[in-house]
Coordinates of C-alpha atoms in Angstrom, one line a residue:
M270 CA -91.0 -17.4 87.7
S271 CA -89.5 -18.5 90.5
A272 CA -90.6 -22.7 91.7
L273 CA -92.7 -22.1 94.6
P274 CA -91.1 -23.2 98.6
S275 CA -92.9 -26.2 99.4
A276 CA -96.0 -26.8 97.2
T277 CA -98.2 -25.9 94.9
V278 CA -101.8 -25.7 96.6
T279 CA -104.8 -24.4 93.9
A280 CA -108.1 -22.6 96.1
V281 CA -110.9 -22.8 94.3
I282 CA -113.8 -20.5 95.3
R283 CA -117.6 -21.8 94.6
G284 CA -120.1 -19.3 93.6
P285 CA -123.8 -20.2 92.2
T286 CA -123.1 -19.2 88.6
R287 CA -119.5 -19.3 88.1
T288 CA -116.0 -21.0 89.5
Y289 CA -112.7 -18.8 90.2
C290 CA -109.7 -20.0 91.2
K291 CA -107.0 -18.8 92.5
D292 CA -103.5 -20.5 92.0
P293 CA -100.4 -18.9 94.0
T294 CA -98.2 -19.2 90.4
R295 CA -100.0 -17.6 88.9
R296 CA -99.5 -13.8 89.5
A297 CA -101.1 -10.4 87.4
P298 CA -98.0 -8.0 86.4
G299 CA -98.9 -5.2 89.8
R300 CA -101.1 -7.0 91.1
P301 CA -100.0 -9.3 94.7
S302 CA -102.9 -11.5 93.4
A303 CA -104.6 -12.1 90.6
R304 CA -108.4 -14.1 90.2
R305 CA -109.0 -15.2 86.3
H306 CA -111.8 -16.2 85.4
V307 CA -112.2 -20.1 83.9
P308 CA -115.0 -21.5 82.7
R309 CA -117.6 -23.4 85.4
R310 CA -115.8 -26.8 86.7
M311 CA -112.2 -26.2 84.7
C312 CA -109.2 -24.2 87.3
A313 CA -106.8 -21.9 85.0
C314 CA -104.0 -24.8 86.4
G315 CA -106.0 -27.5 84.6
A316 CA -107.4 -28.9 88.2
Q317 CA -110.5 -30.2 87.8
P318 CA -112.5 -28.5 91.1
Q319 CA -114.6 -31.1 93.5
D320 CA -118.4 -29.9 94.2
S321 CA -117.8 -28.9 98.1
G322 CA -121.0 -27.0 98.0
A323 CA -122.1 -22.9 97.2
G324 CA -119.8 -21.3 99.0
R325 CA -117.2 -23.7 100.5
R326 CA -113.3 -23.4 99.3
V327 CA -111.6 -26.6 98.0
A328 CA -107.6 -27.2 98.1
D329 CA -105.8 -29.1 95.5
V330 CA -101.7 -29.5 97.1
H331 CA -99.5 -31.1 94.1
P332 CA -96.3 -32.4 94.9
N333 CA -93.1 -30.1 95.0
P334 CA -89.5 -31.6 93.8
A335 CA -88.4 -28.4 94.6
L336 CA -88.9 -29.7 98.6
E337 CA -85.8 -31.9 97.8
D338 CA -83.4 -28.7 96.6
G339 CA -83.5 -28.2 101.0
H340 CA -86.6 -26.2 100.5
Q341 CA -88.5 -25.6 104.3
S342 CA -91.2 -28.4 105.3
P343 CA -95.2 -27.5 104.3
M344 CA -95.4 -28.0 108.0
V345 CA -93.4 -25.2 109.3
L346 CA -94.5 -23.0 107.3
A347 CA -98.3 -24.1 108.1
F348 CA -97.7 -23.0 111.9
M349 CA -95.5 -19.5 110.7
P350 CA -99.1 -17.6 111.0
F351 CA -100.2 -19.8 113.7
L352 CA -96.3 -18.4 115.9
A353 CA -96.8 -14.7 114.5
A354 CA -99.7 -14.3 116.1
N355 CA -98.7 -16.0 119.1
W356 CA -95.8 -15.8 120.3
L357 CA -96.1 -13.2 123.1
Y358 CA -98.0 -15.3 124.6
I359 CA -95.7 -18.8 124.0
L360 CA -92.8 -16.8 125.1
A361 CA -95.2 -15.6 128.7
G362 CA -95.1 -19.7 129.1
I363 CA -91.4 -20.8 128.7
L364 CA -90.6 -17.6 130.7
C365 CA -93.0 -19.3 133.9
F366 CA -92.6 -22.4 133.2
V367 CA -88.4 -21.9 133.7
T368 CA -89.2 -19.2 136.3
A369 CA -91.1 -22.7 138.2
R370 CA -88.2 -24.9 137.1
L371 CA -86.0 -23.0 138.6
T372 CA -87.6 -22.2 141.8
I373 CA -90.3 -25.1 142.7
A374 CA -88.1 -27.7 140.7
P375 CA -85.0 -27.0 142.9
S376 CA -86.5 -27.9 146.3
Y377 CA -88.5 -30.4 145.9
V378 CA -85.7 -32.2 144.5
S379 CA -83.7 -30.8 147.5
A380 CA -86.7 -32.5 150.1
L381 CA -86.3 -35.7 148.2
R382 CA -82.4 -35.8 148.7
T383 CA -82.4 -34.9 152.5
G384 CA -85.3 -37.6 153.6
K385 CA -87.8 -34.3 154.9
Q386 CA -90.7 -36.1 155.7
R387 CA -94.3 -35.4 155.6
R388 CA -95.8 -32.8 158.2
V389 CA -98.9 -35.6 159.6
Y390 CA -101.4 -33.2 162.0
L391 CA -102.9 -35.9 164.0
N392 CA -105.7 -35.1 167.0
P393 CA -105.3 -35.0 170.6
D394 CA -106.7 -38.3 170.7
Q395 CA -104.6 -40.3 168.4
A396 CA -101.6 -37.9 169.5
A397 CA -102.3 -39.5 173.8
E398 CA -101.7 -42.8 172.0
L399 CA -97.7 -41.9 170.6
P400 CA -94.9 -43.5 172.3
D401 CA -93.4 -41.5 174.9
E402 CA -90.1 -40.0 172.6
D403 CA -87.9 -37.8 174.8
A404 CA -85.2 -38.7 173.1
D405 CA -85.9 -37.3 170.0
C406 CA -86.7 -33.6 171.6
P407 CA -84.5 -30.6 170.9
E408 CA -81.8 -30.2 173.8
D409 CA -81.7 -27.0 175.6
G410 CA -79.8 -24.6 173.2
D411 CA -80.8 -25.8 169.8
D412 CA -83.1 -23.8 167.3
G413 CA -86.4 -23.5 167.3
P414 CA -89.0 -21.8 168.8
A415 CA -89.6 -21.0 171.9
P416 CA -93.1 -20.8 173.7
S417 CA -95.3 -17.7 174.2
L418 CA -96.3 -18.6 177.9
P419 CA -93.6 -19.6 180.7
A420 CA -92.1 -23.2 179.0
D421 CA -92.0 -24.6 182.8
L422 CA -95.9 -22.7 183.7
E423 CA -97.4 -24.0 186.4
H424 CA -100.7 -26.0 186.5
V425 CA -103.0 -25.7 190.0
P426 CA -106.6 -27.4 191.2
L427 CA -109.4 -25.9 189.6
D428 CA -111.3 -23.6 191.5
F429 CA -114.8 -26.0 190.7
E430 CA -117.8 -26.6 192.4
R431 CA -120.5 -29.7 191.7
L432 CA -123.5 -28.2 192.2
S433 CA -127.0 -30.7 192.6
E434 CA -128.8 -31.3 189.7
E435 CA -131.5 -29.5 191.5
E436 CA -129.6 -26.1 192.1
M437 CA -128.5 -26.4 188.6
A438 CA -131.7 -26.9 186.8
A439 CA -132.7 -23.7 189.0
R440 CA -129.5 -22.1 187.8
A441 CA -130.5 -22.3 184.4
R442 CA -133.4 -21.7 184.3
D443 CA -132.9 -18.8 186.4
F444 CA -130.8 -17.5 183.9
Y445 CA -132.4 -18.4 180.5
S446 CA -135.3 -15.9 182.0
V447 CA -133.0 -13.1 183.5
M448 CA -132.0 -13.3 179.6
D449 CA -134.8 -13.9 177.5
R450 CA -135.6 -10.3 178.5
R451 CA -132.1 -8.8 176.8
R452 CA -133.0 -6.8 174.0
T453 CA -131.8 -4.6 171.0
V454 CA -132.2 -0.7 172.0
R455 CA -131.6 2.0 169.8
A456 CA -132.8 4.9 172.7
F457 CA -130.8 5.4 174.7
S458 CA -131.2 8.0 177.9
S459 CA -128.4 9.9 178.8
D460 CA -128.7 9.6 182.2
P461 CA -124.7 8.5 183.6
V462 CA -123.6 5.1 184.8
P463 CA -121.0 4.9 186.9
M464 CA -118.0 3.9 185.3
A465 CA -116.8 1.2 187.7
V466 CA -119.8 -0.8 186.8
I467 CA -118.8 -0.4 183.4
E468 CA -115.0 -1.9 184.5
D469 CA -116.3 -5.0 185.7
L470 CA -118.3 -5.3 182.3
V471 CA -115.1 -5.3 180.8
R472 CA -113.3 -7.3 183.3
T473 CA -116.4 -10.1 182.3
A474 CA -115.2 -9.9 179.6
G475 CA -112.2 -11.0 179.6
T476 CA -112.5 -13.8 181.1
A477 CA -113.5 -15.1 177.4
P478 CA -111.5 -18.2 175.9
S479 CA -108.7 -17.7 173.6
G480 CA -106.8 -19.7 171.2
A481 CA -102.8 -20.1 173.4
H482 CA -104.3 -18.4 175.3
T483 CA -103.5 -15.0 173.4
E484 CA -106.3 -12.8 174.4
P485 CA -106.3 -11.0 171.5
W486 CA -109.0 -8.0 172.5
T487 CA -109.0 -4.2 173.3
Y488 CA -112.2 -2.6 174.9
V489 CA -111.8 1.0 174.2
V490 CA -114.3 3.0 176.6
V491 CA -115.5 6.7 175.1
S492 CA -117.4 8.7 177.2
T493 CA -116.6 12.5 177.1
D494 CA -119.1 13.9 175.0
D495 CA -116.6 16.2 172.4
L496 CA -115.2 12.3 171.2
K497 CA -118.8 11.1 171.1
E498 CA -119.7 13.3 168.6
Q499 CA -116.7 12.9 166.3
V500 CA -117.1 9.0 166.7
R501 CA -120.9 9.6 165.2
E502 CA -119.8 12.3 163.1
I503 CA -117.6 9.7 161.0
V504 CA -119.9 6.3 161.8
E505 CA -123.2 8.5 160.1
Q506 CA -120.9 9.7 157.3
E507 CA -120.6 5.9 156.4
E508 CA -123.7 4.4 156.9
L509 CA -125.5 7.4 154.7
I510 CA -123.6 5.5 151.7
N511 CA -124.1 2.3 152.7
Y512 CA -127.6 2.6 153.2
T513 CA -127.6 4.4 149.5
Q514 CA -125.0 2.8 148.1
R515 CA -123.4 -0.3 149.4
M516 CA -126.3 -2.2 151.0
G517 CA -128.5 -2.9 148.4
D518 CA -132.1 -3.4 148.1
Q519 CA -132.5 -6.3 149.7
W520 CA -130.8 -5.2 152.6
T521 CA -132.1 -1.6 153.2
T522 CA -136.0 -3.7 152.8
D523 CA -135.0 -6.2 155.0
L524 CA -134.0 -3.4 157.8
K525 CA -137.2 -1.1 157.0
P526 CA -139.8 -3.1 160.3
L527 CA -136.9 -2.6 162.7
R528 CA -137.1 0.7 161.6
T529 CA -133.5 2.1 161.0
N530 CA -131.6 4.2 159.2
W531 CA -128.2 5.6 159.2
E532 CA -129.0 8.8 161.7
K533 CA -127.2 6.8 165.1
A534 CA -128.2 9.7 167.8
Y535 CA -128.0 6.4 170.4
L536 CA -123.4 7.1 169.3
T537 CA -123.8 11.0 171.5
D538 CA -126.7 9.9 174.0
A539 CA -125.5 6.7 175.6
P540 CA -123.4 7.6 178.2
H541 CA -120.6 5.5 177.0
L542 CA -119.4 3.7 174.1
I543 CA -117.3 0.5 174.2
M544 CA -115.1 0.2 171.2
V545 CA -114.1 -3.6 170.8
F546 CA -110.8 -4.4 168.9
K547 CA -109.5 -7.8 167.9
Q548 CA -105.7 -8.2 168.0
Q549 CA -104.4 -9.9 165.4
Y550 CA -101.5 -10.3 166.6
S551 CA -98.7 -8.8 169.8
L552 CA -95.2 -7.7 169.8
K553 CA -93.0 -10.0 172.2
E554 CA -90.4 -7.7 173.9
D555 CA -87.8 -8.9 171.3
G556 CA -90.0 -7.2 168.8
S557 CA -91.1 -10.3 167.3
R558 CA -94.8 -10.8 166.5
R559 CA -96.8 -13.2 168.3
N560 CA -98.9 -15.1 166.6
H561 CA -103.0 -14.9 167.8
Y562 CA -104.6 -17.8 166.8
Y563 CA -107.9 -18.1 166.5
N564 CA -108.5 -13.5 167.2
E565 CA -111.5 -13.3 165.1
L566 CA -113.2 -16.2 167.0
S567 CA -112.1 -15.5 170.7
V568 CA -112.8 -12.0 170.3
A569 CA -116.8 -12.5 168.9
I570 CA -117.2 -15.2 172.3
A571 CA -115.8 -12.6 174.1
S572 CA -117.9 -10.1 173.1
G573 CA -120.8 -12.4 173.4
I574 CA -119.7 -12.7 177.3
L575 CA -119.3 -9.0 177.3
I576 CA -123.3 -8.2 175.8
T577 CA -125.0 -11.1 178.4
A578 CA -122.7 -9.0 180.9
I579 CA -124.2 -5.9 180.3
H580 CA -128.1 -7.4 180.8
Y581 CA -127.5 -8.3 184.1
A582 CA -126.1 -5.7 185.3
G583 CA -129.7 -3.9 184.4
L584 CA -128.2 -1.5 181.2
V585 CA -128.6 -2.1 178.0
T586 CA -126.9 -1.9 174.7
L587 CA -127.4 -2.5 170.6
T588 CA -124.8 -4.6 168.3
S589 CA -123.6 -2.6 166.1
T590 CA -120.8 -2.7 163.1
P591 CA -120.7 0.6 160.8
L592 CA -119.2 -0.6 157.7
N593 CA -115.8 0.5 156.3
C594 CA -115.5 3.2 159.7
G595 CA -113.1 0.7 161.3
P596 CA -109.9 3.0 159.6
A597 CA -111.1 6.2 160.6
L598 CA -112.3 5.4 164.2
R599 CA -109.1 3.3 164.8
A600 CA -107.0 6.5 163.8
L601 CA -109.4 8.6 166.1
L602 CA -108.7 6.6 169.1
G603 CA -105.2 5.8 168.9
R604 CA -105.1 2.7 167.8
P605 CA -102.0 0.5 167.0
A606 CA -102.0 -1.0 163.5
N607 CA -103.0 -4.7 164.4
E608 CA -105.9 -3.8 166.2
K609 CA -109.3 -3.8 163.9
L610 CA -112.3 -3.0 165.3
T611 CA -115.5 -5.0 165.6
L612 CA -117.6 -4.1 167.3
L613 CA -119.8 -0.9 168.8
L614 CA -121.5 -0.9 171.8
P615 CA -123.4 2.1 173.3
V616 CA -124.3 0.9 177.0
G617 CA -126.7 2.5 179.3
Y618 CA -130.1 2.8 180.2
P619 CA -133.0 2.6 177.7
A620 CA -135.2 6.1 177.2
P621 CA -138.8 6.6 178.9
D622 CA -140.3 6.1 176.2
A623 CA -138.2 2.7 174.2
T624 CA -140.2 0.6 171.9
V625 CA -138.4 -2.7 170.5
P626 CA -140.4 -4.6 167.3
D627 CA -142.3 -7.1 168.8
L628 CA -139.9 -10.0 167.4
R629 CA -140.7 -13.6 168.6
R630 CA -137.4 -16.6 169.8
K631 CA -136.8 -19.7 167.7
P632 CA -138.5 -22.6 169.4
L633 CA -136.0 -24.8 171.2
D634 CA -136.6 -27.7 168.5
E635 CA -135.3 -25.1 165.7
I636 CA -132.0 -24.6 167.3
L637 CA -131.3 -27.6 168.9
V638 CA -130.6 -31.7 167.2
R639 CA -130.6 -34.6 170.2
L640 CA -128.7 -37.0 169.0

């Protein structure tokens, strides 16, 4: 029998009535491992097992002089099962480390060698306190991004009329009285509304502020009966799925007092539908992209102005945001890939029998914080 490569391990398994010993040096013929019954408290190799409790395993490691003959260390053999079971994860970790070392580390070292400074962002007040450093500005012909607006954009005097405090208070109170009557309406009359009125409403929405004056909005007005029918078919098909599957019990339960469901008759009853699209970017004359900063917030502000203008003009609307209808409606209306539908507004007169829920708005003390 050949000598063990590292150590002779005697494992004693103690049961409630008798003790068994598994000695790797003692093999039964034709069997990989044999258990031999030995007297209680005695191991087949002559070792006295220690009492460690019923059902527990005790191992006595005997020194093996074969280690001095160049055999592998028992530490290596102990890790072999772990390596065999987890070699794939170890290999993946090594590959990730090598990839990070070859990609991230060189750029970091290069930045250190070139003395690249960390970018610091300042607010407008901090930037105003910095000294003028025109000498460090890039000269004509130097590489650098060109502004989307003209570099020599002229600034003109502000057209502003300062009102007296009495007139300001009267205007603010009158405007609030008008807007306090604004309600969301779901029953529309089919009476026509002049297109010139709709155009002025869109012009008013176009006065909204936007990030870097990118004006990231497009208003598509749908007025033909055939196109409105197609819009309604797309919306109702998705809304049926929304109400029955996507929205969940709590959402649909919260909508029941408002008496709304997946049927959207106002999409064909109202004389006009205004589709509000946000432009995520635009293209310059050279084909490069122009970033639209804060495009979602800019379009939201413009939509609020549009809703206000609709009510101020003596019309009604409904803020409709149908889920999962954007791609189909964008394709139907032939809009480009950089535009995304954010709002659908039916515009017209209320139906003679239109009703609205008797809701109360929050009082001023719940929405205003005075500091």
